[in-house]
Amino acid sequence: CRRLSTKGHAPQSVIGQDLVQVLGQSYPRDDFTNVTPKILEKVGRNLHNQSHHPLWLIKERIKAHFYSSYIGRSGNPLFSVHDNLSPVVTTEQNFDSLLIPPGHPSRKRGDNYYLNRTTMLRAHTSAHQRDLVRSGLDAFLLAGDVYRRDEIDASHYPVFHQMEGVRLFSNRQLFSRVQNGGELSLFERGGRRTPEKQETHTLEAVKLVEFDLKRTLTQLVSYLFGADLEIRWVDCYFPFTHPSFEMEVRFQGDWMEVLGCGVMEQELLNSAGAEDKLGWAFGLGLERLAMVLYSIPDIRLFWSQDERFLKQFRVQDIHQPICFQPLSKYPPLHNDISFWLPDGKESEAGRECFTENDFYELVRSIGGDLVEKVSLVDDFTHPKTGRRSQCYRIIYRHMERTLTQQEVRLVHQQIEQAAESELGVQGRF
Ligand code: FA5
Ligand code: MG
């Protein structure tokens, strides 16, 4: 049984023999359980609710923008804001409620943190869409921590934060600004699904909703970054929206994706009791926005307790511009690791054998935040034996001091040993 020190924040998280305890609740373990102590340490940290943390600051600025720009009929803010929903959700909420079919690749054990077969740490804030719509809300924002087993580099981290936005429109709300709008309708019978719209929607309704969505998001990023920021829209696919788009912004000479969005699938709205409305939804990455806005070079810095980092965000007024002085980076050290992969395709029924994410997870659970980046540098299959070998380069760097060769070597050796004993690979060390 591994107990975690939680430094006085969340109730203790424990991974026991039969139970996983998270935020004061117990969940029975099964063959799907794959959360690690390092990940559970992060549950309950709630960086987005920590006063003057950069993620809090960006959340507050987005709230302030929505509060002042969108006013309801009685003068109240149109969008309600939710930032305290538990990250522990059912797989039904995270996937089924969003029409993600059984067997869809996004459900893979290798990509998510499962407490057991039916409970997981949410992989996106969209997991709450249906429930909040069902509770009667027409316009809301929702901020929270999300968890994904993913690659490791400067802009990917297994825990990050998203802000979800949803807005629904009745016939009257959508067409009231249109001349003779009373003659138009949201829905049509016998329509076809096309790249532009869902079968039950009229093209005029969808175009207005899409226009409102893109305008809302363009105004949001202009408010955050100023009108000079270069953005572009890219068509994409989500099972819960159609049509769907991603917004990319120009960052350090490259295009970086900051959000996904689209017109909500009507089946989702119908299941939430909002069959007479059309809606849009978006989900944006708070770290990605903060990195662009404050020129934060590495996503691990958000977890830093370093005063030189945190004190820069303690402004009196959330609208005050931040002049972020990037901390000088300490030198990196890198070490390679090569091994033969285990033979065989499938182990137990439906469970993948070795996946790259298993290795990333293992590196993360041993190296923690010392690991800046892991990249696959070689992958070859022996022409005679058919055995496959991979080589990964691990870059180690501490955010707050210079690492020594010796301490890196110790961590690296632990990774080598654990790779052999836990992943069944054969080292070529
Ligand atoms: C989603 O998570 C969808 N739920 C978004 C959505 C909501 C679509 C509502 C339609 C309607 P995606 O996986 O692309 O989509 O993530 C959304 C954003 O989260 C990304 O654009 C990015 O800004 C951020 N993000 C994704 N993965 C990471 C990561 N590993 N580290 C940091 N930020 C990430
Ligand atoms: Mg995406």
XYZ file of C-alpha atoms and ligand atoms in Angstrom:
464
model
C 0.000 0.000 0.000
C 1.608 3.283 -1.112
C 0.646 6.365 0.849
C 1.111 9.749 -0.693
C 2.191 12.872 1.013
C -0.291 15.487 -0.084
C 1.302 18.498 1.603
C -1.849 19.552 3.372
C -4.095 20.011 0.349
C -6.429 17.241 -0.779
C -7.605 14.447 1.457
C -5.029 11.695 1.224
C -5.016 9.550 -1.892
C -4.055 5.947 -1.372
C -3.517 3.060 -3.758
C -4.153 -0.043 -1.713
C -4.279 -3.732 -2.546
C -8.014 -3.786 -3.271
C -9.076 -0.135 -3.197
C -8.038 3.185 -4.651
C -8.945 6.136 -2.434
C -9.358 9.527 -4.084
C -10.842 12.699 -2.581
C -12.282 10.774 0.337
C -14.013 8.092 -1.764
C -12.969 4.468 -2.273
C -13.055 2.633 -5.579
C -12.498 -1.111 -5.966
C -9.453 -1.968 -8.084
C -9.733 -4.216 -11.102
C -7.755 -5.177 -14.191
C -8.234 -1.660 -15.631
C -6.769 0.257 -12.694
C -3.750 2.204 -13.913
C -3.563 5.443 -11.880
C -0.188 5.978 -10.265
C 0.761 7.648 -6.968
C 2.464 10.489 -8.880
C -0.768 11.281 -10.689
C -2.971 10.998 -7.599
C -0.671 13.506 -5.864
C -1.962 16.074 -8.330
C -5.658 15.406 -7.686
C -6.964 18.118 -5.393
C -4.132 20.567 -6.078
C -6.668 22.638 -8.084
C -4.114 25.053 -9.534
C -6.963 26.820 -11.321
C -8.483 27.788 -7.957
C -5.233 28.938 -6.324
C -5.342 32.676 -5.991
C -2.811 34.355 -8.324
C -1.537 31.173 -9.896
C -1.169 31.909 -13.651
C -3.926 29.382 -14.463
C -6.223 31.052 -11.933
C -5.350 34.422 -13.412
C -6.223 33.361 -16.934
C -9.442 31.726 -15.720
C -10.396 34.942 -13.902
C -9.686 37.012 -16.996
C -11.844 34.742 -19.152
C -14.643 34.937 -16.542
C -14.388 38.729 -16.419
C -14.615 38.916 -20.206
C -17.712 36.700 -20.353
C -19.360 38.468 -17.407
C -18.947 41.878 -18.992
C -19.687 40.928 -22.606
C -22.715 38.667 -22.220
C -25.557 39.944 -20.065
C -28.831 38.078 -19.595
C -32.297 39.608 -19.890
C -32.506 40.650 -16.249
C -29.013 42.173 -16.259
C -27.365 39.091 -14.748
C -24.305 37.422 -16.317
C -25.467 35.067 -19.058
C -22.767 32.442 -18.413
C -22.531 30.705 -15.048
C -19.070 29.474 -14.028
C -18.265 26.082 -12.468
C -14.771 25.294 -11.257
C -15.218 22.792 -8.482
C -16.594 19.627 -10.060
C -14.716 16.477 -9.057
C -12.271 15.161 -11.684
C -13.402 11.638 -10.813
C -16.075 10.726 -13.372
C -17.663 7.590 -14.759
C -16.599 6.257 -18.137
C -20.241 6.846 -19.072
C -19.794 10.582 -18.451
C -16.377 10.834 -20.102
C -17.293 8.806 -23.215
C -20.869 7.489 -23.621
C -22.611 10.757 -22.725
C -20.598 12.309 -25.573
C -21.570 9.616 -28.085
C -18.069 8.158 -28.113
C -18.766 4.555 -29.188
C -17.547 1.462 -27.319
C -14.133 0.442 -28.593
C -13.275 3.986 -29.751
C -9.486 4.548 -29.628
C -9.836 7.438 -27.162
C -10.998 4.910 -24.516
C -7.711 3.000 -24.607
C -6.269 2.068 -21.260
C -2.944 3.289 -22.592
C -4.259 6.854 -23.025
C -6.283 7.364 -19.833
C -6.062 7.062 -16.071
C -8.623 4.536 -14.877
C -9.522 3.972 -11.226
C -11.300 0.860 -12.461
C -13.372 -0.249 -15.460
C -16.201 2.193 -14.790
C -14.460 5.140 -13.086
C -11.647 7.367 -14.288
C -9.977 10.740 -13.942
C -11.721 12.881 -16.567
C -9.774 13.200 -19.811
C -11.598 16.411 -20.743
C -14.046 18.855 -19.196
C -16.588 17.809 -21.858
C -17.366 14.907 -19.478
C -19.769 17.293 -17.676
C -21.558 18.785 -20.702
C -24.610 16.575 -20.672
C -25.151 16.755 -16.896
C -24.925 20.550 -16.759
C -27.300 20.939 -19.711
C -29.650 18.456 -18.054
C -29.612 20.554 -14.895
C -31.178 23.349 -16.937
C -28.222 25.559 -17.813
C -28.235 27.299 -21.205
C -24.862 29.034 -21.017
C -21.950 28.016 -18.821
C -18.193 27.893 -18.435
C -16.490 25.056 -16.627
C -12.829 24.928 -15.582
C -11.006 21.891 -14.236
C -7.977 19.641 -14.160
C -7.901 16.832 -16.749
C -5.724 13.730 -16.963
C -4.219 11.928 -19.956
C -1.426 9.474 -20.513
C 0.419 11.274 -23.234
C 3.843 11.968 -24.675
C 6.291 14.098 -22.662
C 7.592 17.423 -23.932
C 7.492 21.163 -23.259
C 3.783 21.512 -24.129
C 2.424 18.114 -22.964
C 1.952 17.059 -19.363
C -0.241 14.220 -17.985
C -2.309 16.700 -15.952
C -3.457 19.944 -17.483
C -6.446 22.269 -17.251
C -9.306 22.940 -19.589
C -12.087 25.481 -19.781
C -15.287 24.275 -21.381
C -17.930 26.635 -22.724
C -21.474 25.815 -23.836
C -24.226 28.036 -25.176
C -27.684 26.935 -26.257
C -30.181 28.836 -28.411
C -33.925 28.495 -28.722
C -35.585 29.356 -32.017
C -36.461 32.810 -30.723
C -32.988 33.501 -29.308
C -31.237 32.529 -32.534
C -33.471 34.247 -35.065
C -34.667 37.298 -33.143
C -31.978 39.502 -34.717
C -32.792 38.315 -38.233
C -35.356 40.233 -40.299
C -38.530 38.120 -40.579
C -36.686 35.588 -38.402
C -39.999 34.288 -37.089
C -40.406 32.328 -40.318
C -37.152 30.408 -39.880
C -36.704 27.212 -37.908
C -33.889 25.369 -36.181
C -34.878 21.910 -37.354
C -35.907 20.161 -40.542
C -37.201 16.680 -41.271
C -35.675 14.335 -43.795
C -32.482 16.367 -44.099
C -29.081 14.838 -44.810
C -25.822 15.084 -42.869
C -23.267 17.025 -44.924
C -19.823 18.394 -44.055
C -21.622 21.608 -43.074
C -24.456 20.371 -40.877
C -26.254 17.562 -39.037
C -29.292 15.868 -40.573
C -31.873 17.479 -38.287
C -30.513 21.046 -38.438
C -31.372 23.712 -40.991
C -28.384 25.248 -42.740
C -29.413 28.767 -41.706
C -29.555 27.808 -38.021
C -26.180 26.057 -38.116
C -24.488 28.938 -39.907
C -25.734 31.400 -37.282
C -24.596 29.156 -34.426
C -21.203 28.582 -36.073
C -20.832 32.309 -36.653
C -21.683 33.068 -33.023
C -19.213 30.424 -31.804
C -16.325 31.705 -33.916
C -17.062 35.316 -33.064
C -17.240 34.526 -29.337
C -13.873 32.755 -29.422
C -12.183 35.322 -31.657
C -13.316 38.089 -29.311
C -12.065 36.105 -26.335
C -8.544 35.675 -27.707
C -8.433 39.299 -28.911
C -9.357 40.362 -25.398
C -6.633 38.183 -23.906
C -3.857 38.857 -26.411
C -4.754 42.028 -28.246
C -6.002 42.181 -31.804
C -2.558 41.499 -33.322
C -2.516 37.800 -32.546
C -2.643 35.686 -35.716
C -5.263 32.931 -35.575
C -6.660 30.380 -38.017
C -9.538 27.868 -38.043
C -8.920 24.240 -38.991
C -11.719 21.737 -39.708
C -11.569 18.684 -37.488
C -13.648 15.873 -35.982
C -15.159 15.209 -32.548
C -17.900 12.590 -31.963
C -19.906 15.154 -29.935
C -19.884 18.132 -32.334
C -20.559 18.604 -36.033
C -19.259 20.596 -37.749
C -16.082 20.790 -35.621
C -13.127 23.150 -35.652
C -9.825 23.823 -33.960
C -8.393 27.260 -33.400
C -4.672 27.651 -33.850
C -2.596 30.654 -32.852
C 0.830 31.712 -34.027
C 3.379 31.040 -31.262
C 7.157 31.323 -31.607
C 6.896 31.042 -35.382
C 4.661 27.927 -35.357
C 0.919 27.305 -35.306
C -0.230 25.927 -31.943
C -3.661 24.393 -31.363
C -5.373 26.024 -28.376
C -8.948 24.774 -28.524
C -11.480 22.447 -30.099
C -15.116 23.400 -30.682
C -18.216 22.876 -32.774
C -21.985 22.675 -33.066
C -23.193 20.196 -30.438
C -24.567 16.884 -31.673
C -28.353 17.061 -31.393
C -28.502 13.525 -29.978
C -26.481 14.765 -26.981
C -28.836 17.709 -26.425
C -31.862 15.433 -26.803
C -30.472 13.074 -24.170
C -30.060 16.068 -21.847
C -33.675 17.210 -22.273
C -32.847 20.200 -24.515
C -34.399 18.852 -27.718
C -35.852 22.239 -28.660
C -32.441 23.982 -28.711
C -29.269 24.145 -30.775
C -25.913 24.756 -29.164
C -22.215 25.267 -29.521
C -19.430 24.018 -27.257
C -15.716 24.614 -26.951
C -12.867 23.227 -24.845
C -9.633 25.140 -24.499
C -6.304 24.346 -22.866
C -5.557 26.877 -20.110
C -1.819 26.069 -20.019
C -1.530 26.570 -23.766
C -3.095 30.029 -23.508
C -1.017 30.971 -20.473
C 2.167 29.818 -22.206
C 1.490 32.115 -25.150
C 0.279 35.002 -23.028
C 3.129 34.983 -20.516
C 5.859 33.343 -22.663
C 6.154 30.446 -20.234
C 8.632 28.103 -21.928
C 7.763 24.799 -20.242
C 4.446 23.308 -19.062
C 6.049 21.832 -15.904
C 6.548 25.332 -14.530
C 2.840 25.506 -13.663
C 3.493 22.945 -10.910
C 6.523 24.791 -9.604
C 6.467 26.138 -6.056
C 9.383 28.410 -7.000
C 8.717 31.911 -5.690
C 10.643 33.439 -8.585
C 7.916 32.002 -10.831
C 4.804 32.472 -8.670
C 5.476 35.998 -7.428
C 5.387 37.365 -10.955
C 1.635 36.707 -11.144
C 0.657 38.467 -7.897
C -0.908 41.538 -9.466
C -3.439 43.814 -7.746
C -5.792 43.859 -10.686
C -6.304 40.839 -12.904
C -6.278 43.082 -15.972
C -2.838 44.451 -15.221
C -0.370 43.258 -17.857
C 2.191 40.737 -16.600
C 5.795 41.328 -17.583
C 6.974 37.795 -17.208
C 10.724 37.355 -16.835
C 11.373 33.810 -17.984
C 13.508 32.069 -15.398
C 16.864 31.223 -16.846
C 16.879 27.538 -17.650
C 19.333 25.263 -15.930
C 21.399 23.025 -18.218
C 19.826 19.765 -19.436
C 21.436 16.326 -19.290
C 20.433 13.555 -21.623
C 20.686 9.804 -21.526
C 19.543 7.167 -24.014
C 17.901 3.846 -23.279
C 17.551 0.961 -25.761
C 15.706 -2.305 -25.394
C 14.142 -5.202 -27.272
C 10.353 -5.137 -27.124
C 8.528 -8.176 -25.735
C 7.313 -10.628 -28.404
C 3.659 -11.222 -29.151
C 0.815 -8.955 -30.148
C -1.901 -9.203 -27.497
C -1.454 -10.259 -23.920
C -4.792 -10.630 -22.154
C -8.033 -10.242 -24.053
C -8.392 -6.716 -25.356
C -5.340 -5.392 -23.517
C -2.552 -3.920 -25.564
C 0.907 -5.384 -25.169
C 3.782 -2.855 -24.970
C 2.817 0.692 -25.957
C 4.980 3.794 -26.097
C 2.695 5.413 -23.507
C 3.518 2.631 -21.037
C 7.140 3.615 -21.304
C 6.379 7.337 -20.968
C 4.297 6.558 -17.889
C 7.089 4.545 -16.342
C 9.614 7.327 -17.004
C 7.238 9.834 -15.484
C 6.488 7.770 -12.412
C 10.204 7.389 -11.672
C 11.720 10.594 -13.023
C 8.799 12.892 -12.194
C 9.333 16.505 -13.069
C 13.056 15.974 -13.664
C 12.112 14.647 -17.073
C 11.692 17.386 -19.631
C 11.219 15.302 -22.725
C 11.276 11.708 -23.921
C 11.592 10.985 -27.606
C 11.759 7.841 -29.636
C 15.022 8.206 -31.561
C 15.300 4.754 -33.139
C 12.888 1.929 -33.920
C 14.089 -1.034 -35.931
C 13.197 -4.644 -36.578
C 16.008 -7.142 -36.870
C 15.903 -8.530 -40.440
C 16.654 -12.129 -39.393
C 14.993 -12.612 -36.006
C 12.108 -10.201 -36.527
C 12.678 -8.798 -33.035
C 11.965 -5.140 -32.582
C 14.220 -2.735 -30.738
C 13.581 0.845 -29.676
C 15.817 3.585 -28.404
C 14.485 6.553 -26.420
C 16.317 9.722 -25.498
C 15.413 11.129 -22.082
C 16.218 14.773 -21.418
C 16.540 15.587 -17.722
C 16.372 19.141 -16.454
C 15.396 20.623 -13.111
C 13.343 23.799 -13.183
C 14.964 25.225 -10.084
C 18.614 24.056 -10.021
C 21.444 22.340 -11.895
C 21.323 18.537 -11.869
C 24.464 16.480 -11.356
C 25.502 13.576 -13.618
C 25.389 11.315 -10.612
C 21.797 11.957 -9.590
C 20.651 11.604 -13.190
C 22.514 8.313 -13.494
C 20.696 6.962 -10.427
C 17.281 7.860 -11.825
C 18.206 6.523 -15.248
C 19.303 3.181 -13.798
C 16.024 2.870 -11.919
C 14.203 3.456 -15.192
C 16.273 0.750 -16.901
C 15.530 -1.755 -14.154
C 11.827 -0.952 -13.998
C 11.484 -1.154 -17.792
C 12.766 -4.729 -17.682
C 10.765 -5.835 -14.665
C 7.493 -4.012 -15.364
C 7.266 -3.816 -19.151
C 8.951 -7.084 -20.017
C 11.476 -5.491 -22.362
C 15.044 -6.729 -22.609
C 17.610 -4.024 -21.971
C 20.466 -3.265 -24.330
C 22.103 -1.063 -21.693
C -10.921 18.003 -26.319
O -10.493 17.715 -25.216
C -12.388 18.272 -26.557
N -13.124 17.874 -25.373
C -12.561 19.757 -26.862
C -13.961 20.111 -27.279
C -14.872 20.584 -26.355
C -14.344 19.947 -28.604
C -16.164 20.918 -26.741
C -15.635 20.272 -29.023
C -16.527 20.755 -28.065
P -8.543 18.137 -27.386
O -8.075 16.805 -26.998
O -8.107 18.622 -28.721
O -10.120 18.222 -27.404
O -8.069 19.164 -26.279
C -8.524 20.495 -26.247
C -7.381 21.426 -25.888
O -6.727 21.014 -24.683
C -6.265 21.439 -26.924
O -6.588 22.297 -27.976
C -5.092 21.945 -26.107
O -5.169 23.346 -25.927
C -5.329 21.311 -24.767
N -4.533 20.074 -24.613
C -4.770 18.848 -25.153
N -3.833 17.953 -24.752
C -2.978 18.634 -23.927
C -1.814 18.273 -23.153
N -1.354 17.010 -23.119
N -1.181 19.229 -22.430
C -1.658 20.490 -22.434
N -2.750 20.897 -23.110
C -3.410 19.991 -23.849
Mg -6.968 18.475 -30.277
